Each structure stands twice: as structure tokens, then as C-alpha cells.
Coordinates of C-alpha atoms and ligand atoms in Angstrom, one line a residue:
M1320 CA 0.0 0.0 0.0
K1321 CA 1.5 3.3 -1.1
V1322 CA 0.8 6.3 1.0
L1323 CA 2.0 9.9 0.3
F1324 CA 2.3 12.3 3.2
F1325 CA 1.9 16.0 2.2
S1326 CA 3.3 19.0 4.1
T1327 CA 5.5 16.9 6.4
M1328 CA 8.0 18.2 8.9
A1329 CA 11.1 16.3 9.9
F1330 CA 9.7 15.3 13.3
E1331 CA 6.6 13.8 11.7
R1332 CA 8.6 11.7 9.3
E1333 CA 10.6 10.3 12.2
Q1334 CA 7.4 9.3 14.0
F1335 CA 5.6 7.8 10.9
N1336 CA 8.8 5.8 10.1
K1337 CA 9.1 4.6 13.7
F1338 CA 5.5 3.2 13.8
N1339 CA 5.3 1.9 10.2
E1340 CA 6.8 -1.5 10.9
N1341 CA 7.3 -1.9 7.1
K1342 CA 3.6 -2.2 6.7
Y1343 CA 3.1 0.6 4.2
D1344 CA 5.2 1.9 1.4
I1345 CA 5.4 5.5 2.7
H1346 CA 6.7 8.6 1.0
F1347 CA 7.0 12.1 2.3
T1348 CA 7.0 15.5 0.7
D1349 CA 7.2 18.9 2.3
A1350 CA 5.1 20.2 -0.6
E1351 CA 1.6 21.3 0.5
L1352 CA -1.5 19.9 -1.2
N1353 CA -2.5 22.3 -4.0
D1354 CA -3.4 22.3 -7.7
L1355 CA 0.3 22.4 -8.7
N1356 CA 1.4 19.6 -6.4
I1357 CA -1.5 17.3 -6.6
S1358 CA 0.2 15.4 -9.5
L1359 CA 2.7 14.0 -6.9
A1360 CA -0.2 11.8 -5.7
E1361 CA -0.5 9.9 -8.9
G1362 CA 0.3 6.2 -8.4
F1363 CA -0.5 6.2 -4.6
D1364 CA -3.3 4.4 -2.9
A1365 CA -3.8 7.0 -0.1
I1366 CA -2.7 10.5 0.8
C1367 CA -2.3 12.0 4.2
I1368 CA -2.7 15.7 4.8
F1369 CA -2.4 18.3 7.6
V1370 CA -4.3 21.4 8.8
N1371 CA -3.2 23.8 6.1
D1372 CA -3.5 21.5 3.1
K1373 CA -6.6 22.6 1.2
L1374 CA -8.6 19.8 -0.3
T1375 CA -10.7 21.7 -2.9
E1376 CA -13.2 20.6 -5.5
S1377 CA -10.5 20.5 -8.3
I1378 CA -8.2 18.4 -6.1
A1379 CA -11.0 16.0 -5.2
K1380 CA -11.6 15.4 -8.9
K1381 CA -7.9 14.8 -9.5
L1382 CA -7.7 12.3 -6.6
H1383 CA -10.7 10.5 -8.2
D1384 CA -8.9 10.4 -11.6
Y1385 CA -5.8 8.9 -9.8
G1386 CA -8.0 6.2 -8.3
I1387 CA -7.4 7.5 -4.7
K1388 CA -10.3 6.6 -2.5
I1389 CA -9.0 7.7 0.9
V1390 CA -7.6 10.9 2.4
A1391 CA -6.3 10.6 5.9
L1392 CA -6.2 13.9 7.9
R1393 CA -3.5 13.7 10.6
C1394 CA -5.4 16.3 12.7
A1395 CA -8.8 16.7 14.2
G1396 CA -10.2 19.8 12.4
F1397 CA -11.4 19.4 8.8
N1398 CA -12.4 22.9 7.8
N1399 CA -9.8 22.7 5.1
V1400 CA -11.6 19.9 3.2
N1401 CA -14.5 20.3 0.8
L1402 CA -16.5 17.4 2.1
Q1403 CA -19.2 17.6 -0.6
A1404 CA -16.7 17.4 -3.4
C1405 CA -15.0 14.4 -1.7
K1406 CA -18.4 12.7 -1.4
E1407 CA -19.2 13.3 -5.1
N1408 CA -15.8 11.9 -6.1
G1409 CA -16.1 8.8 -3.9
I1410 CA -13.3 9.9 -1.5
C1411 CA -13.5 8.8 2.1
V1412 CA -12.1 11.4 4.5
V1413 CA -10.8 10.2 7.8
R1414 CA -9.3 12.1 10.7
V1415 CA -7.8 11.8 14.2
P1416 CA -10.7 13.0 16.3
E1417 CA -8.8 12.8 19.5
Y1418 CA -5.1 12.6 20.3
S1419 CA -4.4 14.6 23.3
P1420 CA -6.9 17.3 24.3
Y1421 CA -4.5 17.9 27.2
A1422 CA -1.7 18.9 24.9
V1423 CA -3.9 21.7 23.4
A1424 CA -5.5 22.7 26.7
E1425 CA -2.1 22.9 28.4
H1426 CA -0.7 25.0 25.6
T1427 CA -3.7 27.3 25.9
V1428 CA -2.8 27.8 29.6
A1429 CA 0.9 28.3 28.7
L1430 CA 0.0 31.1 26.3
L1431 CA -2.4 32.7 28.8
L1432 CA 0.2 32.6 31.6
G1433 CA 3.0 33.6 29.3
L1434 CA 1.1 36.6 28.0
N1435 CA -0.3 37.6 31.4
R1436 CA 3.0 37.3 33.4
K1437 CA 5.0 38.6 30.4
I1438 CA 7.4 35.6 30.5
H1439 CA 8.5 36.2 26.9
K1440 CA 9.7 39.7 27.9
A1441 CA 11.2 38.6 31.2
Y1442 CA 13.2 35.8 29.5
N1443 CA 14.8 38.3 27.0
R1444 CA 15.5 40.9 29.7
V1445 CA 17.2 38.5 32.1
R1446 CA 19.4 37.1 29.3
E1447 CA 20.6 40.6 28.7
G1448 CA 21.4 41.2 32.3
N1449 CA 18.3 43.4 32.8
F1450 CA 16.7 42.4 36.1
S1451 CA 14.3 45.3 36.3
L1452 CA 10.6 44.5 37.0
N1453 CA 9.1 47.6 35.5
G1454 CA 6.3 46.8 33.0
L1455 CA 6.0 43.2 34.0
I1456 CA 2.9 43.4 36.2
G1457 CA 0.3 40.7 35.5
F1458 CA -3.0 39.7 37.2
D1459 CA -4.2 36.8 39.3
I1460 CA -6.3 34.3 37.3
H1461 CA -7.7 33.1 40.6
G1462 CA -11.1 34.8 41.1
K1463 CA -11.3 36.0 37.5
T1464 CA -14.2 35.0 35.2
V1465 CA -13.1 32.8 32.3
G1466 CA -15.4 32.4 29.3
V1467 CA -14.9 29.1 27.5
I1468 CA -16.6 28.8 24.1
G1469 CA -16.7 25.1 23.1
T1470 CA -16.6 22.5 25.8
G1471 CA -15.7 19.4 23.7
K1472 CA -12.6 17.5 24.5
I1473 CA -10.2 20.4 24.6
G1474 CA -12.5 23.0 26.1
R1475 CA -13.4 20.5 28.9
A1476 CA -9.7 19.9 29.7
F1477 CA -9.2 23.7 29.8
C1478 CA -12.2 24.2 32.1
H1479 CA -10.7 21.6 34.5
I1480 CA -7.4 23.6 34.6
M1481 CA -9.1 26.9 35.1
K1482 CA -11.2 25.5 37.9
G1483 CA -8.0 24.3 39.5
F1484 CA -6.7 27.9 39.3
G1485 CA -9.8 29.1 41.2
A1486 CA -11.4 30.9 38.4
H1487 CA -15.1 31.3 37.8
V1488 CA -15.8 29.4 34.6
N1489 CA -18.6 30.3 32.3
C1490 CA -19.2 28.2 29.2
F1491 CA -21.1 28.3 25.9
D1492 CA -21.7 25.2 23.8
L1493 CA -24.5 23.8 21.7
N1494 CA -24.4 20.8 24.0
Q1495 CA -23.9 21.1 27.7
D1496 CA -21.6 18.7 29.5
E1497 CA -23.2 17.3 32.7
E1498 CA -19.8 16.3 34.2
L1499 CA -18.5 19.8 33.8
K1500 CA -21.6 21.2 35.5
K1501 CA -20.8 18.9 38.5
L1502 CA -17.3 20.5 38.5
G1503 CA -19.0 23.8 39.1
V1504 CA -18.8 25.4 35.7
N1505 CA -21.7 27.5 34.6
Y1506 CA -23.3 27.3 31.1
T1507 CA -24.6 30.6 29.8
S1508 CA -25.4 32.5 26.6
L1509 CA -22.7 33.9 24.3
E1510 CA -23.9 37.4 25.2
E1511 CA -23.2 36.7 28.8
I1512 CA -19.8 35.3 28.0
W1513 CA -18.9 38.6 26.1
K1514 CA -20.3 40.7 28.9
T1515 CA -18.8 39.0 31.9
S1516 CA -15.4 37.5 30.9
D1517 CA -12.0 38.7 32.0
I1518 CA -10.5 36.0 29.8
I1519 CA -12.2 34.4 26.7
S1520 CA -10.8 31.1 25.3
L1521 CA -12.0 29.6 22.0
H1522 CA -12.4 25.8 21.6
V1523 CA -15.1 25.5 18.9
P1524 CA -14.4 24.1 15.4
L1525 CA -14.3 26.5 12.5
N1526 CA -17.5 26.3 10.3
K1527 CA -20.0 28.7 8.8
S1528 CA -21.6 29.5 12.1
T1529 CA -18.4 30.1 14.0
H1530 CA -16.5 32.0 11.3
H1531 CA -15.5 35.5 12.8
L1532 CA -17.2 34.6 16.1
I1533 CA -15.1 37.4 17.5
N1534 CA -15.7 40.5 15.4
E1535 CA -16.3 44.2 15.8
D1536 CA -19.8 43.7 17.2
T1537 CA -18.9 41.0 19.7
I1538 CA -15.8 42.8 20.8
N1539 CA -17.9 45.9 21.5
Q1540 CA -20.0 43.7 23.9
M1541 CA -16.9 42.6 25.8
K1542 CA -15.6 44.0 29.1
E1543 CA -12.8 46.5 28.9
N1544 CA -9.4 44.8 29.4
V1545 CA -10.5 41.4 28.3
V1546 CA -7.8 38.8 27.3
V1547 CA -8.6 36.7 24.3
V1548 CA -7.0 33.3 23.7
N1549 CA -7.4 31.3 20.5
T1550 CA -5.9 27.9 20.1
S1551 CA -8.7 26.6 17.9
R1552 CA -8.8 28.0 14.3
G1553 CA -7.7 31.4 13.1
G1554 CA -10.9 32.0 11.2
L1555 CA -12.8 32.3 14.5
I1556 CA -11.4 35.8 14.9
D1557 CA -11.8 38.7 12.5
T1558 CA -8.1 39.8 12.6
K1559 CA -8.7 43.3 11.5
A1560 CA -11.3 43.8 14.2
L1561 CA -8.8 42.4 16.7
I1562 CA -6.1 44.8 15.6
T1563 CA -8.5 47.7 15.9
A1564 CA -9.5 46.6 19.4
L1565 CA -5.8 46.2 20.5
K1566 CA -5.0 49.7 19.1
L1567 CA -8.0 51.1 21.1
K1568 CA -6.8 49.2 24.2
K1569 CA -10.3 47.6 24.4
I1570 CA -8.6 44.2 24.5
K1571 CA -5.9 43.9 27.1
G1572 CA -4.0 41.1 25.2
A1573 CA -4.3 38.3 22.7
A1574 CA -2.6 34.9 22.9
L1575 CA -2.9 33.1 19.6
D1576 CA -1.7 29.7 18.3
V1577 CA -3.7 30.1 15.1
Y1578 CA -4.2 32.8 12.5
E1579 CA -6.7 33.3 9.7
E1580 CA -4.1 33.4 7.0
E1581 CA -1.7 31.0 8.6
D1582 CA -1.5 28.6 5.7
K1583 CA 0.9 31.0 3.9
L1584 CA 3.1 31.4 7.0
F1585 CA 3.0 28.7 9.6
F1586 CA 5.3 25.7 9.5
H1587 CA 7.7 27.5 7.2
D1588 CA 11.0 29.2 8.1
L1589 CA 10.5 32.7 6.6
S1590 CA 13.2 34.3 8.7
E1591 CA 15.1 35.3 5.5
S1592 CA 11.9 36.5 3.7
V1593 CA 10.0 39.8 3.5
I1594 CA 6.7 38.7 4.9
Q1595 CA 3.9 40.2 2.8
D1596 CA 1.1 39.7 5.3
D1597 CA 0.6 43.1 6.9
D1598 CA -2.0 41.9 9.5
I1599 CA 0.4 39.3 11.1
M1600 CA 3.2 41.9 11.0
R1601 CA 1.0 44.4 12.8
L1602 CA -0.1 41.8 15.4
M1603 CA 3.6 41.0 16.0
T1604 CA 4.3 44.6 16.9
F1605 CA 2.0 44.7 19.9
P1606 CA 3.7 44.1 23.2
N1607 CA 0.5 42.4 24.5
V1608 CA 0.2 39.8 21.7
L1609 CA 1.8 36.4 22.0
I1610 CA 1.8 34.2 19.0
T1611 CA 2.8 30.6 18.5
A1612 CA 2.7 28.9 15.1
H1613 CA 0.0 26.2 15.5
Q1614 CA 2.0 24.2 18.0
A1615 CA -0.6 23.5 20.7
F1616 CA -0.8 19.8 19.7
L1617 CA 2.9 19.3 19.7
T1618 CA 3.7 16.9 22.5
N1619 CA 5.2 13.4 22.3
E1620 CA 2.0 11.9 23.5
A1621 CA -0.1 13.7 20.9
L1622 CA 2.3 12.9 18.1
E1623 CA 2.3 9.2 18.9
A1624 CA -1.5 9.1 19.0
I1625 CA -1.8 11.0 15.7
V1626 CA 0.6 8.5 14.0
K1627 CA -1.1 5.4 15.4
T1628 CA -4.7 6.6 14.6
T1629 CA -3.7 7.6 11.1
Y1630 CA -2.2 4.2 10.4
S1631 CA -5.2 2.4 11.9
N1632 CA -7.6 4.6 9.9
I1633 CA -5.8 3.6 6.7
Q1634 CA -5.7 -0.1 7.7
A1635 CA -9.4 -0.1 8.6
F1636 CA -10.3 1.5 5.2
F1637 CA -8.4 -1.1 3.2
T1638 CA -9.1 -4.2 5.3
G1639 CA -12.5 -3.4 6.7
S1640 CA -11.4 -4.3 10.2
G1641 CA -10.9 -1.8 13.0
E1642 CA -12.3 1.6 13.7
L1643 CA -12.6 4.1 10.8
H1644 CA -12.8 7.7 12.0
K1645 CA -14.7 9.0 9.1
V1646 CA -15.5 12.7 8.6
N1647 CA -17.9 12.2 5.7
Ligands
LIG838 P1 -14.7 18.6 20.0 O1 -15.5 18.2 18.8 O2 -14.5 17.6 21.1 O3 -15.5 19.9 20.6 C1 -16.0 20.9 19.9 C2 -17.1 21.5 20.7 O4 -17.6 22.7 20.0 C3 -18.3 20.5 20.8 O5 -18.7 20.4 22.2 C4 -19.4 21.2 20.0 O6 -20.7 21.0 20.5 C5 -19.0 22.7 20.1 N1 -19.5 23.5 19.0 C6 -19.5 23.2 17.7 N2 -20.1 24.2 17.0 C7 -20.5 25.2 17.9 C8 -21.1 26.4 17.9 N3 -21.5 26.9 16.7 N4 -21.3 27.1 19.0 C9 -21.0 26.5 20.2 N5 -20.4 25.4 20.3 C10 -20.1 24.7 19.2 O7 -13.4 19.2 19.4 P2 -12.0 19.4 20.2 O8 -11.2 18.2 20.1 O9 -12.3 19.9 21.6 O10 -11.3 20.5 19.3 C11 -11.8 21.8 19.2 C12 -11.0 22.5 18.1 O11 -9.7 22.7 18.5 C13 -10.9 21.8 16.8 O12 -12.1 22.0 16.0 C14 -9.7 22.4 16.2 O13 -10.1 23.5 15.4 C15 -8.9 22.9 17.4 N6 -7.6 22.2 17.5 C16 -6.5 23.0 17.5 C17 -5.3 22.4 17.7 C18 -4.0 23.1 17.7 O14 -2.9 22.5 17.7 N7 -4.0 24.5 17.9 C19 -5.1 20.9 17.8 C20 -6.4 20.2 17.8 C21 -7.6 20.9 17.7

């Protein structure tokens, strides 16, 4: 069975080789999936793609022409896949629905703490022999109101940590989690989340109903000095509205692991390039914005689970035995 992995990074190749056990004929490319590169897939039985590979209608048609019937996403989100086009072209799309919600929830907390306690600034200062504390004042999370939007696997893990910090946790989700309620979190409306939260953290998937969930209108409903954290998908936030709110000091700070236009930037070393995306460049100039490049999932435990589920998905598809985590 020949499998081509698009958009691979060195650490992923290592993991996929380690767990392959010579079962599959695996090939890696660092090329992303697009109309130019799709021809690389010819002759393969399956392809494996990542968060920023866009599986469009034209690519679904090409895959059909090449006789490829399965696309394995090595991630949980699938907003980058045209599911209708895949269905029409007889392509089964599988994903890794759960690998380590703790990895993402813990990174969310790392970003929140880093931003709040200005760890990134302190680290640089101390390395330069500057031991001054001016400008490093943060706030206690204990006693603050944290608004969590989306209480699925990751949001739930984040709620547990925030309760441990002694925060008041208000949540919004289409489905309420009874276990979380027992923990003492409170389900409320989105309006209430905007109005009452000192910290807002996003954990919903990106789809039509959640696109630009944070926009000019919802920002206007927020408390002054709110901190916004997004480790879910960039498209949940209207970047231009966020920049305006940061300039007006309506938002106290933003911690972001994802960005609307990240597919052109993240996972690439652009340190020698002139970056053309003015919005990310503006975001990077704020002292109260902390950005990581979609690394919330990046723990050993999560990587191992991603690799194992991806292989078991492919095996289940071709052999009919085992669990197939189908998206469509
Ligand atoms: P999940 O499917 O367990 O939970 C999503 C929750 O969102 C569900 O409870 C669902 O009811 C709720 N929801 C869906 N639409 C909603 C809406 N319109 N309004 C309110 N609630 C809504 O997903 P999980 O595993 O918790 O992941 C959440 C998101 O985190 C993923 O969709 C993905 O975008 C992102 N993610 C980011 C990673 C990173 O490395 N930064 C890694 C993994 C996931």
C-alpha cells in the first residue's frame, strides 16, 4: 500500500517511520497539497494531509482520476476539506478525532500565563542582564471570570485547569456537558460570555456558524481589558477587528496559536523572507500579543497518538477491520 504524506515536517517523518513496521510503502513530501502539487499523488493508494492543506473541489476530482479513495487527515479539524466534493468523487475522508486534548489545553494555559505574566519579555530581559521588573505586572487568574466557548474534549480539559486555578468558569456550547456542571462550571449564553469574561478562550471548530465569532460587534460587547486566547482556528477571529481593538486598548491582550491566513506562513522558516502579510506583522508589533505557530498539539504523547490513529484509519479502510474515524 503506497501512501504519500503532504506537508511533512522532519519530526513527523521520524514518527511515521518509527511506527510503520514496514507495513506501508510510505513517501513524504514537504510540498503542500494544492493544484500544482497534486500530481505528486499519482500512483499512490492513499494520501495523508495536515491542517493547512486545502482539499478543494478540483483536487477531489484529480484524486478521483488517480483512483485514490481515501484521504487521511492527521489532525482533528477538517475545515480545510470540501467534504461535498469528496463525497461526489467517492473519496472517504478520515481524521484523528482525539489525540491529546491535554496537549492543546495545556498550551492554551501556557499562552495565557506567558502573556499575562510577560514571560517572553522577562526571558529576554534576564538574558541581557536586565533584572528590572518595570512593565512586568500581570494579574491573578484566581477569582477572575473565564469564558470558554466550546466544551468538547479540549474545552473541557481547559475548564478543569481553570477551575484548579480558582477561576469562575462560564461556558457556551451547543451541547452542555453534565460532568463539567458537576465540577462547578456554569453554562450561559454567548452574550453573557462577552459581557462578563475577563478571559475568553475559544475551543469550537471553524465552520460557517463560528466564522468570525469574534468580530467588531462581539468585541464591543466585551468587558474593557479582556484577554482573548485562541488555540482553535484562526478564522474564528476577524483579525482586522482584533487589531483595531488592540489599538484602542479595548482588548488587554491576545494569545494566539492560530491565525486566519496561517497557511501561507506557519510551519515554514520565513526568517530570510520579506513577509507580505501586513496583518500578522501588525499583530507581531503589539507588546501584548503572544503568537505561536499552531503548535498547541505538539507533545510526544499527541504525536504518537496521531501517527497510530492515522495508520489504523488507513488499515481499517483497506481491510474493513478496526475503527474508521470518518468525517464524511
Ligand atoms: P470537539 O469536537 O470535542 O469539541 C468541539 C465543541 O464545540 C463541541 O462540544 C461542540 O458541541 C461545540 N460546538 C460546535 N459548534 C459550535 C457552535 N457553533 N457554538 C458553540 N459550540 C459549538 O473538538 P475538540 O477536540 O475539543 O477541538 C476543538 C477545536 O480545537 C478543533 O475543532 C480544532 O479546530 C482545534 N484544535 C487545535 C489544535 C492546535 O494545535 N491548535 C489541535 C487540535 C484541535
